[in-house]
Tab-separated table of N, CA and C in Angstrom:
chain	number	residue	atom	x	y	z
A	1	ASP	N	0.814	-1.214	0.000
A	1	ASP	CA	0.000	0.000	0.000
A	1	ASP	C	0.849	1.266	0.000
A	2	ALA	N	1.977	1.205	0.670
A	2	ALA	CA	2.861	2.366	0.705
A	2	ALA	C	3.371	2.659	-0.695
A	3	LEU	N	3.642	1.583	-1.453
A	3	LEU	CA	4.117	1.774	-2.822
A	3	LEU	C	3.035	2.377	-3.697
A	4	GLU	N	1.790	1.919	-3.507
A	4	GLU	CA	0.663	2.467	-4.268
A	4	GLU	C	0.456	3.930	-3.909
A	5	GLY	N	0.589	4.269	-2.642
A	5	GLY	CA	0.457	5.658	-2.204
A	5	GLY	C	1.548	6.515	-2.806
A	6	SER	N	2.754	6.025	-2.822
A	6	SER	CA	3.873	6.759	-3.406
A	6	SER	C	3.669	6.939	-4.903
A	7	LYS	N	3.162	5.883	-5.560
A	7	LYS	CA	2.915	5.975	-7.002
A	7	LYS	C	1.868	7.040	-7.286
A	8	ALA	N	0.814	7.091	-6.505
A	8	ALA	CA	-0.251	8.085	-6.685
A	8	ALA	C	0.299	9.486	-6.448
A	9	GLN	N	1.150	9.626	-5.443
A	9	GLN	CA	1.746	10.934	-5.162
A	9	GLN	C	2.659	11.388	-6.304
A	10	VAL	N	3.426	10.446	-6.837
A	10	VAL	CA	4.322	10.765	-7.960
A	10	VAL	C	3.500	11.170	-9.177
A	11	LEU	N	2.431	10.448	-9.472
A	11	LEU	CA	1.578	10.775	-10.608
A	11	LEU	C	0.922	12.149	-10.412
A	12	ALA	N	0.496	12.439	-9.212
A	12	ALA	CA	-0.113	13.749	-8.922
A	12	ALA	C	0.926	14.857	-9.085
A	13	ALA	N	2.137	14.584	-8.614
A	13	ALA	CA	3.206	15.579	-8.745
A	13	ALA	C	3.546	15.810	-10.215
A	14	LEU	N	3.580	14.721	-11.002
A	14	LEU	CA	3.842	14.849	-12.436
A	14	LEU	C	2.741	15.645	-13.142
A	15	ALA	N	1.521	15.388	-12.748
A	15	ALA	CA	0.400	16.128	-13.346
A	15	ALA	C	0.527	17.611	-13.021
A	16	THR	N	0.896	17.932	-11.791
A	16	THR	CA	1.078	19.331	-11.383
A	16	THR	C	2.222	19.966	-12.171
A	17	LEU	N	3.314	19.219	-12.315
A	17	LEU	CA	4.447	19.727	-13.097
A	17	LEU	C	4.052	19.977	-14.550
A	18	ASN	N	3.293	19.058	-15.120
A	18	ASN	CA	2.832	19.226	-16.505
A	18	ASN	C	1.960	20.482	-16.642
A	19	GLU	N	1.097	20.696	-15.693
A	19	GLU	CA	0.248	21.900	-15.719
A	19	GLU	C	1.117	23.156	-15.632
A	20	ASN	N	2.112	23.114	-14.752
A	20	ASN	CA	3.018	24.260	-14.617
A	20	ASN	C	3.789	24.509	-15.917
A	21	VAL	N	4.251	23.432	-16.549
A	21	VAL	CA	4.985	23.568	-17.813
A	21	VAL	C	4.080	24.177	-18.875
A	22	ARG	N	2.852	23.698	-18.982
A	22	ARG	CA	1.914	24.256	-19.963
A	22	ARG	C	1.640	25.735	-19.680
A	23	GLY	N	1.500	26.072	-18.414
A	23	GLY	CA	1.284	27.481	-18.048
A	23	GLY	C	2.483	28.345	-18.418
A	24	GLN	N	3.680	27.834	-18.142
A	24	GLN	CA	4.894	28.579	-18.483
A	24	GLN	C	5.048	28.707	-20.007
A	25	GLN	N	4.689	27.656	-20.739
A	25	GLN	CA	4.758	27.719	-22.194
A	25	GLN	C	3.778	28.765	-22.745
A	26	ALA	N	2.603	28.819	-22.160
A	26	ALA	CA	1.618	29.819	-22.591
A	26	ALA	C	2.121	31.227	-22.277
A	27	THR	N	2.716	31.393	-21.094
A	27	THR	CA	3.272	32.694	-20.722
A	27	THR	C	4.399	33.088	-21.669
A	28	LEU	N	5.248	32.139	-22.007
A	28	LEU	CA	6.348	32.390	-22.932
A	28	LEU	C	5.817	32.754	-24.321
A	29	SER	N	4.821	32.032	-24.795
A	29	SER	CA	4.229	32.332	-26.103
A	29	SER	C	3.648	33.742	-26.132
A	30	GLU	N	2.969	34.138	-25.082
A	30	GLU	CA	2.385	35.484	-25.003
A	30	GLU	C	3.489	36.542	-24.957
A	31	ALA	N	4.536	36.268	-24.203
A	31	ALA	CA	5.646	37.221	-24.130
A	31	ALA	C	6.310	37.374	-25.496
A	32	ARG	N	6.465	36.268	-26.212
A	32	ARG	CA	7.055	36.340	-27.565
A	32	ARG	C	6.145	37.120	-28.508
A	33	ARG	N	4.846	36.894	-28.399
A	33	ARG	CA	3.891	37.615	-29.243
A	33	ARG	C	3.975	39.115	-28.967
A	34	GLN	N	4.022	39.481	-27.687
A	34	GLN	CA	4.132	40.892	-27.325
A	34	GLN	C	5.458	41.490	-27.789
A	35	ALA	N	6.524	40.728	-27.695
A	35	ALA	CA	7.830	41.209	-28.157
A	35	ALA	C	7.803	41.443	-29.664
A	36	ASP	N	7.184	40.532	-30.407
A	36	ASP	CA	7.072	40.702	-31.862
A	36	ASP	C	6.242	41.937	-32.204
A	37	ALA	N	5.146	42.132	-31.476
A	37	ALA	CA	4.303	43.301	-31.717
A	37	ALA	C	5.070	44.585	-31.396
A	38	SER	N	5.819	44.570	-30.313
A	38	SER	CA	6.620	45.741	-29.948
A	38	SER	C	7.702	46.025	-30.983
A	39	ALA	N	8.304	44.995	-31.500
A	39	ALA	CA	9.334	45.171	-32.534
A	39	ALA	C	8.720	45.772	-33.793
A	40	ALA	N	7.542	45.318	-34.151
A	40	ALA	CA	6.859	45.873	-35.327
A	40	ALA	C	6.509	47.340	-35.105
A	41	GLU	N	6.040	47.678	-33.907
A	41	GLU	CA	5.719	49.070	-33.594
A	41	GLU	C	6.972	49.943	-33.616
A	42	ALA	N	8.066	49.419	-33.100
A	42	ALA	CA	9.329	50.164	-33.099
A	42	ALA	C	9.807	50.405	-34.528
A	43	ALA	N	9.694	49.408	-35.375
A	43	ALA	CA	10.104	49.558	-36.775
A	43	ALA	C	9.252	50.616	-37.464
A	44	GLN	N	7.950	50.618	-37.194
A	44	GLN	CA	7.064	51.623	-37.789
A	44	GLN	C	7.414	53.011	-37.270
A	45	ALA	N	7.713	53.115	-35.987
A	45	ALA	CA	8.100	54.404	-35.411
A	45	ALA	C	9.386	54.918	-36.056
A	46	GLU	N	10.324	54.030	-36.329
A	46	GLU	CA	11.567	54.431	-36.996
A	46	GLU	C	11.287	54.917	-38.419
A	47	ARG	N	10.391	54.225	-39.122
A	47	ARG	CA	10.034	54.671	-40.475
A	47	ARG	C	9.347	56.032	-40.429
A	48	ASP	N	8.451	56.202	-39.456
A	48	ASP	CA	7.759	57.490	-39.307
A	48	ASP	C	8.738	58.610	-38.985
A	49	ALA	N	9.696	58.325	-38.116
A	49	ALA	CA	10.700	59.331	-37.753
A	49	ALA	C	11.550	59.698	-38.965
A	50	ALA	N	11.912	58.720	-39.768
A	50	ALA	CA	12.703	58.991	-40.973
A	50	ALA	C	11.901	59.852	-41.951
A	51	GLN	N	10.613	59.558	-42.099
A	51	GLN	CA	9.772	60.356	-42.998
A	51	GLN	C	9.647	61.781	-42.477
A	52	THR	N	9.479	61.931	-41.176
A	52	THR	CA	9.382	63.261	-40.577
A	52	THR	C	10.675	64.037	-40.798
A	53	THR	N	11.810	63.362	-40.682
A	53	THR	CA	13.096	64.012	-40.940
A	53	THR	C	13.169	64.487	-42.385
A	54	ARG	N	12.737	63.644	-43.315
A	54	ARG	CA	12.742	64.047	-44.729
A	54	ARG	C	11.809	65.233	-44.958
A	55	ASP	N	10.645	65.198	-44.324
A	55	ASP	CA	9.697	66.314	-44.462
A	55	ASP	C	10.299	67.609	-43.920
A	56	LEU	N	10.943	67.535	-42.765
A	56	LEU	CA	11.567	68.717	-42.181
A	56	LEU	C	12.682	69.262	-43.065
A	57	GLU	N	13.470	68.370	-43.624
A	57	GLU	CA	14.543	68.805	-44.518
A	57	GLU	C	13.976	69.518	-45.739
A	58	ALA	N	12.887	68.984	-46.277
A	58	ALA	CA	12.244	69.622	-47.431
A	58	ALA	C	11.704	71.004	-47.050
A	59	LEU	N	11.091	71.100	-45.870
A	59	LEU	CA	10.573	72.400	-45.421
A	59	LEU	C	11.706	73.396	-45.196
A	60	ARG	N	12.803	72.934	-44.613
A	60	ARG	CA	13.952	73.822	-44.399
A	60	ARG	C	14.489	74.332	-45.729
A	61	ALA	N	14.530	73.448	-46.724
A	61	ALA	CA	15.014	73.856	-48.049
A	61	ALA	C	14.089	74.905	-48.655
A	62	ARG	N	12.783	74.718	-48.489
A	62	ARG	CA	11.831	75.706	-49.008
A	62	ARG	C	11.979	77.041	-48.301
A	63	VAL	N	12.144	76.997	-46.979
A	63	VAL	CA	12.316	78.232	-46.217
A	63	VAL	C	13.595	78.946	-46.669
A	64	ALA	N	14.664	78.185	-46.853
A	64	ALA	CA	15.924	78.785	-47.300
A	64	ALA	C	15.738	79.418	-48.681
A	65	LYS	N	15.030	78.748	-49.562
A	65	LYS	CA	14.777	79.269	-50.905
A	65	LYS	C	14.002	80.586	-50.827
A	66	TYR	N	12.956	80.611	-50.005
A	66	TYR	CA	12.164	81.834	-49.865
A	66	TYR	C	12.972	82.946	-49.205
A	67	ALA	N	13.832	82.578	-48.271
A	67	ALA	CA	14.661	83.587	-47.596
A	67	ALA	C	15.622	84.228	-48.595
A	68	VAL	N	16.240	83.422	-49.440
A	68	VAL	CA	17.150	83.957	-50.453
A	68	VAL	C	16.382	84.840	-51.423
A	69	LYS	N	15.224	84.378	-51.852
A	69	LYS	CA	14.397	85.165	-52.778
A	69	LYS	C	13.994	86.493	-52.140
A	70	ALA	N	13.601	86.462	-50.883
A	70	ALA	CA	13.195	87.690	-50.196
A	70	ALA	C	14.384	88.627	-50.013
A	71	TYR	N	15.568	88.063	-49.830
A	71	TYR	CA	16.765	88.896	-49.673
A	71	TYR	C	17.134	89.548	-51.004
A	72	VAL	N	17.091	88.766	-52.066
A	72	VAL	CA	17.466	89.270	-53.385
A	72	VAL	C	16.411	90.235	-53.920
A	73	ASP	N	15.161	89.930	-53.704
A	73	ASP	CA	14.059	90.755	-54.213
A	73	ASP	C	13.045	90.963	-53.097
A	74	PRO	N	13.350	91.860	-52.159
A	74	PRO	CA	12.442	92.055	-51.030
A	74	PRO	C	11.087	92.579	-51.500
A	75	PRO	N	10.022	92.049	-50.974
A	75	PRO	CA	8.692	92.459	-51.411
A	75	PRO	C	8.449	93.953	-51.195
A	76	CYS	N	8.867	94.507	-50.078
A	76	CYS	CA	8.598	95.915	-49.810
A	76	CYS	C	9.424	96.815	-50.723
A	77	ALA	N	10.633	96.433	-51.054
A	77	ALA	CA	11.470	97.231	-51.955
A	77	ALA	C	10.864	97.248	-53.350
A	78	ALA	N	10.351	96.144	-53.787
A	78	ALA	CA	9.730	96.082	-55.103
A	78	ALA	C	8.504	96.985	-55.149
A	79	SER	N	7.730	96.996	-54.103
A	79	SER	CA	6.546	97.854	-54.053
A	79	SER	C	6.942	99.318	-54.088
A	80	LYS	N	7.962	99.677	-53.335
A	80	LYS	CA	8.427	101.063	-53.327
A	80	LYS	C	8.939	101.464	-54.696
A	81	LEU	N	9.667	100.567	-55.350
A	81	LEU	CA	10.207	100.844	-56.672
A	81	LEU	C	9.079	101.067	-57.672
A	82	ARG	N	8.059	100.229	-57.631
A	82	ARG	CA	6.915	100.404	-58.542
A	82	ARG	C	6.231	101.743	-58.307
A	83	ARG	N	6.024	102.101	-57.030
A	83	ARG	CA	5.382	103.395	-56.730
A	83	ARG	C	6.239	104.567	-57.229
A	84	ARG	N	7.551	104.444	-57.033
A	84	ARG	CA	8.452	105.512	-57.470
A	84	ARG	C	8.387	105.679	-58.990
A	85	ARG	N	8.347	104.561	-59.719
A	85	ARG	CA	8.277	104.626	-61.179
A	85	ARG	C	6.967	105.253	-61.635
A	86	LYS	N	5.869	104.908	-60.954
A	86	LYS	CA	4.580	105.512	-61.322
A	86	LYS	C	4.611	107.008	-61.092
A	87	THR	N	5.202	107.404	-59.971
A	87	THR	CA	5.281	108.823	-59.653
A	87	THR	C	6.150	109.543	-60.681
A	88	GLN	N	7.261	108.947	-61.077
A	88	GLN	CA	8.149	109.558	-62.070
A	88	GLN	C	7.445	109.698	-63.404
A	89	ARG	N	6.705	108.695	-63.811
A	89	ARG	CA	5.971	108.759	-65.082
A	89	ARG	C	4.917	109.863	-65.028
A	90	ALA	N	4.256	109.953	-63.900
A	90	ALA	CA	3.183	110.959	-63.772
A	90	ALA	C	3.754	112.365	-63.855
A	91	THR	N	4.942	112.579	-63.316
A	91	THR	CA	5.523	113.925	-63.357
A	91	THR	C	6.094	114.244	-64.720
A	92	LEU	N	6.426	113.260	-65.529
A	92	LEU	CA	6.949	113.504	-66.866
A	92	LEU	C	5.876	113.985	-67.826
A	93	PHE	N	4.662	113.586	-67.611
A	93	PHE	CA	3.585	113.939	-68.547
A	93	PHE	C	2.742	114.989	-67.992
């Protein structure tokens, strides 16, 4: 009877161990799934950051272009020049 009792205890312990292993495997699978999802999100964030950098560079180039244009041909100077020419023409006739 002692042997039968020991056998039953061993079988119960094995069943408990098997349940624990299955639980740990499920936990590991979920952790791997979450890690994969996080890696995908990180990759997307890196792509988004790269696109934002390209967009900013393009905007900076446009601003620089407009700044050079405004320096070479300032809007207010052009307006003053046009008014001066109109005034000169009016006084000639």
